[in-house]
Coordinates of C-alpha atoms in Angstrom, one line a residue:
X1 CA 0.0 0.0 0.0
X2 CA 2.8 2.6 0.7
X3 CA 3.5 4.8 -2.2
X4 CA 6.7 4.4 -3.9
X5 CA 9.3 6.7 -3.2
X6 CA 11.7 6.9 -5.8
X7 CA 9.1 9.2 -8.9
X8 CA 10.0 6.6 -11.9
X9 CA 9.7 8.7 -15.4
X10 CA 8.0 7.9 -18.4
X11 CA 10.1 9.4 -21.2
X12 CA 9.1 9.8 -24.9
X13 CA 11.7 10.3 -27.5
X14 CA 10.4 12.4 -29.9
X15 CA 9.4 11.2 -33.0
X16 CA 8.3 11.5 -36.7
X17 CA 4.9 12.0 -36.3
X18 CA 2.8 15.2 -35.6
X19 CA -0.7 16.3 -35.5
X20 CA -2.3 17.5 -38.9
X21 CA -3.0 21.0 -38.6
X22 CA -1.0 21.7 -36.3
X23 CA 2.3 22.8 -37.7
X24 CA 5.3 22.2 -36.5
X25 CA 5.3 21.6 -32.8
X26 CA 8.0 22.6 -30.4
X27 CA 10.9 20.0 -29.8
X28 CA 9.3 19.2 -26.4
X29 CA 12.0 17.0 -25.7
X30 CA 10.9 14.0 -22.9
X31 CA 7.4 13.8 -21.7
X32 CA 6.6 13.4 -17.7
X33 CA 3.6 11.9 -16.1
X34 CA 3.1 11.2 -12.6
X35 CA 0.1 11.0 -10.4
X36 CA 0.0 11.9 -6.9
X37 CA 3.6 13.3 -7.5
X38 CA 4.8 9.8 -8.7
X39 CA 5.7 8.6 -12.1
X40 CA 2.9 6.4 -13.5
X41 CA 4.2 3.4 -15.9
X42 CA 1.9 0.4 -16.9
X43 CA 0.8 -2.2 -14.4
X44 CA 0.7 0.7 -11.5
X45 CA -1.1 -0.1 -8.4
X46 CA -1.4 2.8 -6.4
X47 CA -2.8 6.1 -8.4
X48 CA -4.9 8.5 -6.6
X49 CA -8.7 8.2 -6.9
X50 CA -8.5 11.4 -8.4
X51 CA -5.7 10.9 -10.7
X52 CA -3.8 14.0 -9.9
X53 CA -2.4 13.7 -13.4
X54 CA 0.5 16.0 -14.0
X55 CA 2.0 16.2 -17.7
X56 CA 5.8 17.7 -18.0
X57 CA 7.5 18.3 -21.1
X58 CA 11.6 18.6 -20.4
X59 CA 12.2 20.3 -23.9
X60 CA 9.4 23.2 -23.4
X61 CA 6.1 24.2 -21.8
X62 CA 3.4 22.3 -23.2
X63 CA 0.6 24.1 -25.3
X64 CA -3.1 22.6 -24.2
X65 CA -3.5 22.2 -28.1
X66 CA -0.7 19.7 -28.7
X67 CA -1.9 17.4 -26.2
X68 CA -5.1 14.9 -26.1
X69 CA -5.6 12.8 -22.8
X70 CA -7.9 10.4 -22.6
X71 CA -9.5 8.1 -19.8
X72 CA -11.1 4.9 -20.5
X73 CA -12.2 6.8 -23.6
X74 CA -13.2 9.9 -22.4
X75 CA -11.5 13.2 -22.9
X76 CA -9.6 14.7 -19.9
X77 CA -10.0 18.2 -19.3
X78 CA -6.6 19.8 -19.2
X79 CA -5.5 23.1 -16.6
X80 CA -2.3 24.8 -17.6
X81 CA 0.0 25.8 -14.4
X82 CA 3.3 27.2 -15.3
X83 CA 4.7 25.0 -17.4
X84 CA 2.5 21.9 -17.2
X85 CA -0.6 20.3 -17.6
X86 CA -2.9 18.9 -14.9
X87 CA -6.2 16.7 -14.7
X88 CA -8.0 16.0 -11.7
X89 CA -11.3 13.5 -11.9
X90 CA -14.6 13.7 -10.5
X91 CA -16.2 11.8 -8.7
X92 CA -13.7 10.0 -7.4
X93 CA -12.6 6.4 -8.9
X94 CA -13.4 3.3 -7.1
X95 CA -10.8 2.1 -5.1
X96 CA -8.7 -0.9 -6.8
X97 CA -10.6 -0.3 -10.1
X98 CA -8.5 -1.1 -13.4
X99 CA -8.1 2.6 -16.0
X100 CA -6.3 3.0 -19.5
X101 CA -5.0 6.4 -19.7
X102 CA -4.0 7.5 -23.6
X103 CA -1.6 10.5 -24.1
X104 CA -0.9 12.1 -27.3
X105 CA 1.3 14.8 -28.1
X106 CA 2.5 16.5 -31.1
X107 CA 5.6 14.8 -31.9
X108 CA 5.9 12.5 -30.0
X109 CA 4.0 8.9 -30.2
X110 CA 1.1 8.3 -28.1
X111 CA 1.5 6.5 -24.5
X112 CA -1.1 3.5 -23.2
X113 CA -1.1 3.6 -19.9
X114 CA -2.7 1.4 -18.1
X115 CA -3.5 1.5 -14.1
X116 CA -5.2 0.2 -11.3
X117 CA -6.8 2.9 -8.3
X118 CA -4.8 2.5 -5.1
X119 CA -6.4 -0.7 -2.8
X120 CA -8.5 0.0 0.5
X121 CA -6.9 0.8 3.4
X122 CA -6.3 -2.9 5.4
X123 CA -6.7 -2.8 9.2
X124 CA -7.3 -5.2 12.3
X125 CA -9.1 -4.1 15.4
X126 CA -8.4 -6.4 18.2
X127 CA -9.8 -6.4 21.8
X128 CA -8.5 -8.4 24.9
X129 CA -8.2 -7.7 28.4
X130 CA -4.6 -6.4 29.8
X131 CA -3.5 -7.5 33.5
X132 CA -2.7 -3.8 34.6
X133 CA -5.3 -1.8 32.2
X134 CA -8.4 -3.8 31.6
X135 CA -10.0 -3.5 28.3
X136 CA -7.9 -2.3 25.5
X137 CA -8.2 -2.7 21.7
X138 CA -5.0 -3.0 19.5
X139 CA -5.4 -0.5 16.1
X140 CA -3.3 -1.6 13.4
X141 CA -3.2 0.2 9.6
X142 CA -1.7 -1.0 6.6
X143 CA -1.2 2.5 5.7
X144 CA -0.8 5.3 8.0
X145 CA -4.8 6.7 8.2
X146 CA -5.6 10.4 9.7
X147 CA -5.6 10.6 14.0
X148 CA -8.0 13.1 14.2
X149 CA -10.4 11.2 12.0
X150 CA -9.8 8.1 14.1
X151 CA -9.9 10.4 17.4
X152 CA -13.2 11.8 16.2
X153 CA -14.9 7.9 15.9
X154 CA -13.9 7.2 19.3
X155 CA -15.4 9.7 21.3
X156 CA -14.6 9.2 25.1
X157 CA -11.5 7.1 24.3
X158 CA -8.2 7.8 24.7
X159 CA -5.7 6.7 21.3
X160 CA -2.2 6.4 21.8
X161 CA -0.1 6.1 18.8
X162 CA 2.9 4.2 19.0
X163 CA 3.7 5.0 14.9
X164 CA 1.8 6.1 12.4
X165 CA 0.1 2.4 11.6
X166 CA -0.2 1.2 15.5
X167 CA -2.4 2.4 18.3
X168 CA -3.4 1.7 21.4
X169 CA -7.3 2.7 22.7
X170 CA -8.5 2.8 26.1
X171 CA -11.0 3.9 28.3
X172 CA -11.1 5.6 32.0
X173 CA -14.5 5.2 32.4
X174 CA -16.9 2.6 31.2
X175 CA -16.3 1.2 27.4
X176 CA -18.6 1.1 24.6
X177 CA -20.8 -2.2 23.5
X178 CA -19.0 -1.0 20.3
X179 CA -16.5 1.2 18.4
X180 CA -16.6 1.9 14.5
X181 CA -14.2 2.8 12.2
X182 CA -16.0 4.3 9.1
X183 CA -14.9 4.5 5.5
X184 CA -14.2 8.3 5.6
X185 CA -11.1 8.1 7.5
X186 CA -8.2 8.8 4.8
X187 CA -4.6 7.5 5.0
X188 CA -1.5 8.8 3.8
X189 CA -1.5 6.5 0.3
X190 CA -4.5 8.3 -0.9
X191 CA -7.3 5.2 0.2
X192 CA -9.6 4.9 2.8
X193 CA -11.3 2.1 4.5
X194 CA -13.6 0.4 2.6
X195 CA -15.7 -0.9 4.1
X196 CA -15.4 0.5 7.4
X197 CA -14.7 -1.9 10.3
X198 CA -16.7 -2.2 13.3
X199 CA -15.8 -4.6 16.7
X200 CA -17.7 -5.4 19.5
X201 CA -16.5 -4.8 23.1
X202 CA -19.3 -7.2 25.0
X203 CA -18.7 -10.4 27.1
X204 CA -14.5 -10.4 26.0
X205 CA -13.0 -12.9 28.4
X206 CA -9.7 -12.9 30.0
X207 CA -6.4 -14.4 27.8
X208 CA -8.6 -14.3 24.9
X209 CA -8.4 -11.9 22.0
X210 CA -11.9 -10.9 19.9
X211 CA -10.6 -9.3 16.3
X212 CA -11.9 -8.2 13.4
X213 CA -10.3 -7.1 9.9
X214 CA -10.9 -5.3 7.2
X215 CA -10.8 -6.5 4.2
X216 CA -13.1 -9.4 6.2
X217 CA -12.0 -13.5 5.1
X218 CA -13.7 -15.1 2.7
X219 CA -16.4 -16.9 2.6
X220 CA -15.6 -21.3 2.6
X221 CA -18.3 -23.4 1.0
X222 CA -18.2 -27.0 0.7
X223 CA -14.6 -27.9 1.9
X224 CA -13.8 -31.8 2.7
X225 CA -12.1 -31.7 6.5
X226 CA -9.2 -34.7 6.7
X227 CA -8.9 -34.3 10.2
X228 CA -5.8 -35.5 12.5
X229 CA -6.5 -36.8 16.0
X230 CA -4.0 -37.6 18.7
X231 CA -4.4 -39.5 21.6
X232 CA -5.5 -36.9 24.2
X233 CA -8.6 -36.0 26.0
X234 CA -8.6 -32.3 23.5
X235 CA -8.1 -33.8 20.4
X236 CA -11.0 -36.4 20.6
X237 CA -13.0 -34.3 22.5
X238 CA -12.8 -32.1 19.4
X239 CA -13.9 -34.8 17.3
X240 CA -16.6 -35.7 19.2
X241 CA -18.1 -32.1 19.0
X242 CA -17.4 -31.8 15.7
X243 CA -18.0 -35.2 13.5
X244 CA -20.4 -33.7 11.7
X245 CA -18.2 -31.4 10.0
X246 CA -15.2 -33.6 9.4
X247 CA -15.1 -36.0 6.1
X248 CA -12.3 -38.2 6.9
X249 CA -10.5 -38.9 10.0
X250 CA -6.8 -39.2 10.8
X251 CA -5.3 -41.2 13.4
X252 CA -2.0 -41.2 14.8
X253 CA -0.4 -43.7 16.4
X254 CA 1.5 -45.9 14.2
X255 CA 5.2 -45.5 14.1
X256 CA 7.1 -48.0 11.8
X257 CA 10.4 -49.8 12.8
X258 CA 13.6 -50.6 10.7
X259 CA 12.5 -54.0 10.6
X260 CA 9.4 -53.1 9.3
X261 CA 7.6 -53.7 11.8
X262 CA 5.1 -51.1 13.5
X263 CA 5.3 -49.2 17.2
X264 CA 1.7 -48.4 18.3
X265 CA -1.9 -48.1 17.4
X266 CA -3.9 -45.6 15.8
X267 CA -6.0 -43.8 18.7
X268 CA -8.7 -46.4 19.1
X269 CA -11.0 -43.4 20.6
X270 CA -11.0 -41.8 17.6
X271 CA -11.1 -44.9 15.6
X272 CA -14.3 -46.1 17.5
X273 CA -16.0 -42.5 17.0
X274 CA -15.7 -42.3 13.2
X275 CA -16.3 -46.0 12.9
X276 CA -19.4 -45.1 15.0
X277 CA -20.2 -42.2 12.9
X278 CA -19.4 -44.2 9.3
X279 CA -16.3 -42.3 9.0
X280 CA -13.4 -43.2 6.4
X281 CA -10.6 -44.2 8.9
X282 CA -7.1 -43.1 7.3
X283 CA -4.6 -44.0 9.8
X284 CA -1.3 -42.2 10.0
X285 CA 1.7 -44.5 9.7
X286 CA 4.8 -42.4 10.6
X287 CA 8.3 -43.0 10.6
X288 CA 10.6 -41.7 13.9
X289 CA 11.7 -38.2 12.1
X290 CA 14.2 -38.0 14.9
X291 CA 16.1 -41.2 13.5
X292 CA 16.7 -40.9 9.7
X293 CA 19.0 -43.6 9.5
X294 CA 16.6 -45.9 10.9
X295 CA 14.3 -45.0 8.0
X296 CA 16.7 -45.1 5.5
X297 CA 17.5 -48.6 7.1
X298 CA 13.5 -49.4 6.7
X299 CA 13.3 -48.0 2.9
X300 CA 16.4 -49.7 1.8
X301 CA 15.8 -53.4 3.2
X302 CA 13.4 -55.4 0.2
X303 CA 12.3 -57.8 3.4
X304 CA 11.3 -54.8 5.7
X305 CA 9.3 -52.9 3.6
X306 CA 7.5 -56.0 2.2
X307 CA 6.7 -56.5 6.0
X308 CA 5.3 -53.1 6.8
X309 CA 3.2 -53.4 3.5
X310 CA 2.0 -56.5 4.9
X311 CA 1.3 -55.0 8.3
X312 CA -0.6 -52.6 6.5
X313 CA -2.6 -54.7 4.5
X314 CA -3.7 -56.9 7.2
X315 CA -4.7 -53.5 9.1
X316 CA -7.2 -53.0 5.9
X317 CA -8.7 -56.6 6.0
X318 CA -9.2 -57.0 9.3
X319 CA -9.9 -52.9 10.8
X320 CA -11.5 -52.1 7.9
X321 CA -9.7 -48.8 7.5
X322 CA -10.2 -47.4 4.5
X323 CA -7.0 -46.0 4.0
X324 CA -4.1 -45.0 4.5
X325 CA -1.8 -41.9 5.4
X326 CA 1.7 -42.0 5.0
X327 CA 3.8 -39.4 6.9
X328 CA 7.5 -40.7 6.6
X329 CA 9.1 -37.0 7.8
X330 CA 13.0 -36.2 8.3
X331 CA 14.5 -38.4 5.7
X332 CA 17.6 -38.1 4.3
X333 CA 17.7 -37.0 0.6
X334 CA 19.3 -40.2 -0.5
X335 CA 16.3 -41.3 0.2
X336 CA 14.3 -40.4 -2.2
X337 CA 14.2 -43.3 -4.8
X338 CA 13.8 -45.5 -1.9
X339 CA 10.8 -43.9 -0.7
X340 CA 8.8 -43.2 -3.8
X341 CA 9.4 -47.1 -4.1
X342 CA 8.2 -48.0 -1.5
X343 CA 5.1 -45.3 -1.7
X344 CA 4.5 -47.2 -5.1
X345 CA 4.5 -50.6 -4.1
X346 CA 2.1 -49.6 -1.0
X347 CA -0.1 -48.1 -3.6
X348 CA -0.5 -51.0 -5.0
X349 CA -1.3 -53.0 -2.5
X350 CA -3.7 -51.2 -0.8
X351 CA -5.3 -50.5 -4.2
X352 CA -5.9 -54.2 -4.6
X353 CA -7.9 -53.8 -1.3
X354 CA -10.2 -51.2 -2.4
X355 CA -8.4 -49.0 -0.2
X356 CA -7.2 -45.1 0.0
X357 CA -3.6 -44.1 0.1
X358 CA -2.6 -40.9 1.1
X359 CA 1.0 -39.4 1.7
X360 CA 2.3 -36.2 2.8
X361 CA 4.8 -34.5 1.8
X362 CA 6.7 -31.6 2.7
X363 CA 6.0 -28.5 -0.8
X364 CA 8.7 -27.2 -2.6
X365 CA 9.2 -23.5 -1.9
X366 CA 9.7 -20.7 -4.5
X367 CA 13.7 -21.3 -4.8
X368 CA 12.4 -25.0 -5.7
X369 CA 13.5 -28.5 -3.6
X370 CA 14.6 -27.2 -0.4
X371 CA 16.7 -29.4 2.1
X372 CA 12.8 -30.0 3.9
X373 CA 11.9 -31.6 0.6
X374 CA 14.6 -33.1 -1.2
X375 CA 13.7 -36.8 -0.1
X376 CA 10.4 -36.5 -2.2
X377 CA 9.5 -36.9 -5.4
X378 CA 6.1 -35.3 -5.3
X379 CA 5.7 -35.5 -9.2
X380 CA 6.0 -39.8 -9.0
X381 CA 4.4 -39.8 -5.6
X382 CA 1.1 -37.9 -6.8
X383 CA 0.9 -40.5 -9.9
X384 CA 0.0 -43.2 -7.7
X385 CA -1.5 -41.5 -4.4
X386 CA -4.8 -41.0 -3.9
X387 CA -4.0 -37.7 -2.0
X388 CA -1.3 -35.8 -1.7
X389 CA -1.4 -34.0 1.7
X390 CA 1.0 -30.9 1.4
X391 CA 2.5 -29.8 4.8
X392 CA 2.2 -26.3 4.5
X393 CA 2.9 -24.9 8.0
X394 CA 6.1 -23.9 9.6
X395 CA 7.4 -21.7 7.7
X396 CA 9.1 -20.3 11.0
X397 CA 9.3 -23.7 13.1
X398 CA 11.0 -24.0 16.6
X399 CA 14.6 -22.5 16.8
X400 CA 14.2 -20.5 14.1
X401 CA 13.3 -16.6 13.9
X402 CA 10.0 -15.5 14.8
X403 CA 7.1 -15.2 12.0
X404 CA 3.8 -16.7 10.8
X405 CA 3.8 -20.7 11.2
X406 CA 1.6 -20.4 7.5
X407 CA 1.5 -17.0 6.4
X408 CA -0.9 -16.9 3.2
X409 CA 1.6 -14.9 1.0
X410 CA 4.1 -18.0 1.7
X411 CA 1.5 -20.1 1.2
X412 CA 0.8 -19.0 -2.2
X413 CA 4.3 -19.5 -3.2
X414 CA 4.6 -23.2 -1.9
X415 CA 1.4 -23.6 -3.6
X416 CA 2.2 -22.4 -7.4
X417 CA 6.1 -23.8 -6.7
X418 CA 4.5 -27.1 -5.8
X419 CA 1.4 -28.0 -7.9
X420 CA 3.1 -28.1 -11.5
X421 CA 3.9 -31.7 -10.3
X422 CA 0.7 -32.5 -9.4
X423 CA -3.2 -32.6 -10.1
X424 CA -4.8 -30.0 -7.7
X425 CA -7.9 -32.2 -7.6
X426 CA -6.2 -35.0 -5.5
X427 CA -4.2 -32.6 -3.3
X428 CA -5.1 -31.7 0.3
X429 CA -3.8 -28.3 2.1
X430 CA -2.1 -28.9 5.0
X431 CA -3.8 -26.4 7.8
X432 CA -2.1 -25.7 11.5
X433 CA -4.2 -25.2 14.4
X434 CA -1.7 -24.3 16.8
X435 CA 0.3 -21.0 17.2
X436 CA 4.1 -20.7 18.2
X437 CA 5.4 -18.5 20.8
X438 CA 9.7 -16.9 20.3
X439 CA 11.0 -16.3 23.8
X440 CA 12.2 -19.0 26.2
X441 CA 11.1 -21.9 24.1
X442 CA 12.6 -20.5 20.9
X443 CA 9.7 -20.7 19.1
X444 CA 7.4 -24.4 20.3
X445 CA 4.5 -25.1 19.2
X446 CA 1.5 -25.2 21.4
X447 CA -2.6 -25.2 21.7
X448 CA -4.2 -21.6 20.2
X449 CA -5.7 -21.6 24.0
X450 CA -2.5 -22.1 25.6
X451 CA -0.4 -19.7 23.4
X452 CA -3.0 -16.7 23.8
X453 CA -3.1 -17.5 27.6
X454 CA 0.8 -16.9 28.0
X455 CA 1.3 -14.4 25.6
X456 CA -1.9 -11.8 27.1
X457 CA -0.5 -12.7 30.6
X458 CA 2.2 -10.4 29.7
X459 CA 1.2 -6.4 31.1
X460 CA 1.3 -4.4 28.2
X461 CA 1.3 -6.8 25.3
X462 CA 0.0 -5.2 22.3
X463 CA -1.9 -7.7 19.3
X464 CA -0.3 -6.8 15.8
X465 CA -0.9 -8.1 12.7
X466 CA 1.2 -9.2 9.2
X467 CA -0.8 -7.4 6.1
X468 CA 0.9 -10.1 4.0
X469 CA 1.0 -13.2 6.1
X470 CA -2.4 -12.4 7.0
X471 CA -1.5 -13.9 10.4
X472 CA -2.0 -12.1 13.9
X473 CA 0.5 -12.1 16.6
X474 CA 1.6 -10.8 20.1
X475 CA 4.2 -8.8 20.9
X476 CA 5.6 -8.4 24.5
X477 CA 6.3 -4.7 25.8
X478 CA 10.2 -5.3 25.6
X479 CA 10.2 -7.9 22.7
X480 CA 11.0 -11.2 24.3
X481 CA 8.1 -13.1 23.5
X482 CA 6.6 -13.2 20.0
X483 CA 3.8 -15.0 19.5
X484 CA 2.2 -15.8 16.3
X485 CA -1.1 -17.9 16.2
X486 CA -4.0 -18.2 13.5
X487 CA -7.6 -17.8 14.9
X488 CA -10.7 -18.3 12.4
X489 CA -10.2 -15.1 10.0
X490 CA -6.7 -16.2 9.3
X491 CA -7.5 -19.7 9.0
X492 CA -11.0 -18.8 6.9
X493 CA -7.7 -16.9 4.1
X494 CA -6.3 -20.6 4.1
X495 CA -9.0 -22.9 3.8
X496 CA -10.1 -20.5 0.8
X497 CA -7.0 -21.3 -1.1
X498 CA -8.7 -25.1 -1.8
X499 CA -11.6 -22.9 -4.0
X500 CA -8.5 -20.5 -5.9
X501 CA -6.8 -23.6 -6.8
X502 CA -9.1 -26.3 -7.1
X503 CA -7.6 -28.5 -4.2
X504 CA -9.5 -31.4 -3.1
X505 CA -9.7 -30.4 0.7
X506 CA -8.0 -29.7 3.8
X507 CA -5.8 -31.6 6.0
X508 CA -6.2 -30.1 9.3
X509 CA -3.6 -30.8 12.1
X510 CA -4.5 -31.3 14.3
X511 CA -7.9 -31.5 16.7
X512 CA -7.3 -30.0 19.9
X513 CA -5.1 -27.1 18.7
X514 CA -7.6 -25.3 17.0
X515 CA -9.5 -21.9 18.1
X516 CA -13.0 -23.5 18.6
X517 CA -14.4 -20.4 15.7
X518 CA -12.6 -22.5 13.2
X519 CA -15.5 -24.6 12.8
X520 CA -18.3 -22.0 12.1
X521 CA -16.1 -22.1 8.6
X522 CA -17.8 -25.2 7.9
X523 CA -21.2 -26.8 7.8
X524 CA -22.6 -29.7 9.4

């Protein structure tokens, strides 16, 4: 959203042609547009609703009669002021609309510009209950909008601005039911909000956070649910409240051995809930992603892997599952022919039983196979899977720097770096439930509950937001703990990504973790 700063110049060279009837026309030299003050070339993003079109000739003033501007068509009146010419437009253009501006001069060719109106203003309201002041809500701008216009829609409030894009809203007395933010307030990049944002201050509970943003998450419709259930009282709780809105279900419990053989069960709670419920029961067979050599052991012995297909057939015959999810994590890259052979010879065993197979896989990212990925071949692997289920979370994992665990703009790029090598219809979107928090634990993983409770234990810890990750977090007064964690709107931006790209579903891991709005997105 922030305007550019450097102005970048559209220069004409002056050519043959001329206008008939006109005579000879000065040597205007190079030509000059901007808008707002800034040079305007094709594919702009951030003009003025009201153009502010400024026309500068370098070689001499420009005459009104050598010049025809146009707007989608329509003529542009044109002012003279010293040496250039100006346009304004009224009323206004709609915020993010597309233009083609035209601009012919005498001698000179004519120039197709063509522009889209600077976006709305993005912004995030966010209430929660401080240890030391009570009721506060978190302001945060995308672009830096006017104070007095926010002052004015909060009457009774006190705003304290930490920058231009952050504040901080309080109350001595008594707080509102509600506060508005409406669509008149400007910011500095020419926009407003659109629409404005509204957030209601009733019934907020301690170590939680109520938030609402502008522009709002879409709308999900019709989204298949692959849900992962562990072995505590959360997770199938979870289930059990929500079976209803799940399509498959996903236990863990299986770990497999370097002999093949397997460590474990799959959570027979959650088994005997979707079995009760006439659930497809995909049950997780991991490796120990601590021990890669004892995987590479497994996938290079012919007589252990012909065991733990076994093991897995017999699971099918005699449980009835009706599939199976592979999650072999932490492998060493020479593993990767290994793997995809045994994926393929799985495949086709489980096939011959009528049943599912689905493996995950850790996506490529934008630079391509990254050391996270090199030990699959996600191209062979998606020819003979059912599903492919990518992994897209932890982007910033534990030990690492502090940042969204899935923010959607990285998401995007796994996404269109990954799916080239796949069909979109048989892939699933990996989906975290849980937050992270960066302090002493370096960034571990934990319930969205548990992270919020820590993080808004803190006096003074202020809720920001990432425009781009479209991820909240929590940031401590002093900076020592960061804590990023997705709630239903930032998890509603996800889930949405199956409609953009025409994924099969969502894998969601896992039940227990989740902020308990993340299944209004869905319908029983």
């Amino acid at each position: 959203m922030h305007r550019r700063l450097a102005c970048l110049a559209v220069a004409l060279l002056v050519s043959g042609c001329s206008f008939t009837g006109f005579g000879t026309p000065p040597n205007y030299g190079y030509l000059v547009i901007t808008a707002g003050g800034v040079g305007l070339r094709s594919g702009a993003a951030d003009v003025p609703p009201n153009l502010d079109l400024r026309l500068h000739a370098t070689g001499a003033p420009l005459q009104a009669s050598d010049v025809t501007a146009t707007l989608d068509g329509n003529s542009l009146t044109l002012a003279a002021q010293h040496q250039d010419l100006l346009a304004t437009v009224q009323p206004l253009l709609p915020l993010s609309s597309p233009h083609r501006l035209s601009v012919a001069v005498a001698g000179m060719s004519t120039q197709n510009i063509t522009f889209t109106v600077v976006s709305p203003t993005a912004a995030m309201l966010a209430a929660h209950i401080d240890p030391t002041s009570g009721l506060v809500v978190d302001a945060v701008f995308d672009d830096a909008p006017s104070q007095p216009a926010v002052a004015a829609a909060l009457p009774g409030a006190t705003v304290t601005w930490t920058d231009g894009d952050h504040a901080r809203i309080t109350w001595k007395g008594r707080a509102p039911a509600s506060i508005t933010l409406p669509p008149s307030i400007t910011t500095a990049g020419d926009a407003h909000l659109d629409p404005g944002i509204t957030l209601s201050l009733v019934g907020i509970a301690r170590h939680t956070v109520r938030r609402v943003t502008v522009p709002g998450p879409p709308v999900v419709t019709g989204i298949p649910v692959d849900a992962f259930v562990i072995n505590t009282s959360a997770s199938n709780t979870s289930l059990a409240f929500h079976l209803g809105k799940v399509a498959e279900v996903t236990p863990t419990g299986w770990q497999a051995q370097a002999d093949g053989s397997i460590l474990g069960t799959p959570d027979q709670s959650a088994v005997g809930r979707a079995g009760a419920a006439t659930l497809p029961i995909w049950p997780s067979l991991a490796n120990d992603s601590t021990n890669p050599s004892a995987t590479d052991q497994l996938l290079n012995s012919p007589t252990a892997v012909n065991r733990l297909i076994n093991e897995m057939v017999a699971a099918i015959r005699y449980d009835g599952y009706r599939g199976i999810n592979v999650d072999f994590e932490g492998m060493l890259a020479a593993d990767k022919s290994p793997f995809t052979a045994f994926v393929q010879q799985l495949a086709t065993a489980v096939h011959a039983r009528g049943a599912k197979l689905i493996v995950d896989v850790v996506p490529h990212d934008f630079a391509g196979v990254n050391a996270y990925s090199a030990a699959y071949d996600i191209s062979a692997i998606g020819k003979v899977a059912d599903y492919v289920d990518l992994m897209a979370y932890d982007q910033h994992g534990d030990g690492g720097t502090p940042g969204p665990v899935a923010g959607l703009d990285w998401d995007n790029s796994i996404l269109q770096a990954t799916l080239p090598d796949l069909n979109p219809a048989h892939v699933l979107l990996g989906v975290p439930l849980y937050g992270r928090a960066w302090g002493s634990s370096f960034g571990g993983a934990a319930a969205y509950s548990n992270v919020l409770y820590n993080a808004l234990s803190v006096p003074g810890a202020q809720v920001d937001y990432d425009f781009g990750a479209q991820t909240p977090f929590i940031v401590s007064p002093n900076g020592s703990l960061i804590t990023y964690f997705d709630d239903a709107d930032s998890l509603a931006r996800k889930v949405a990504l199956v409609h953009k790209y025409g994924l099969a579903g969502i894998a969601a891991w896992r039940l227990g973790f989740e902020d308990q709005g993340f299944w209004s997105l869905f319908r029983a």
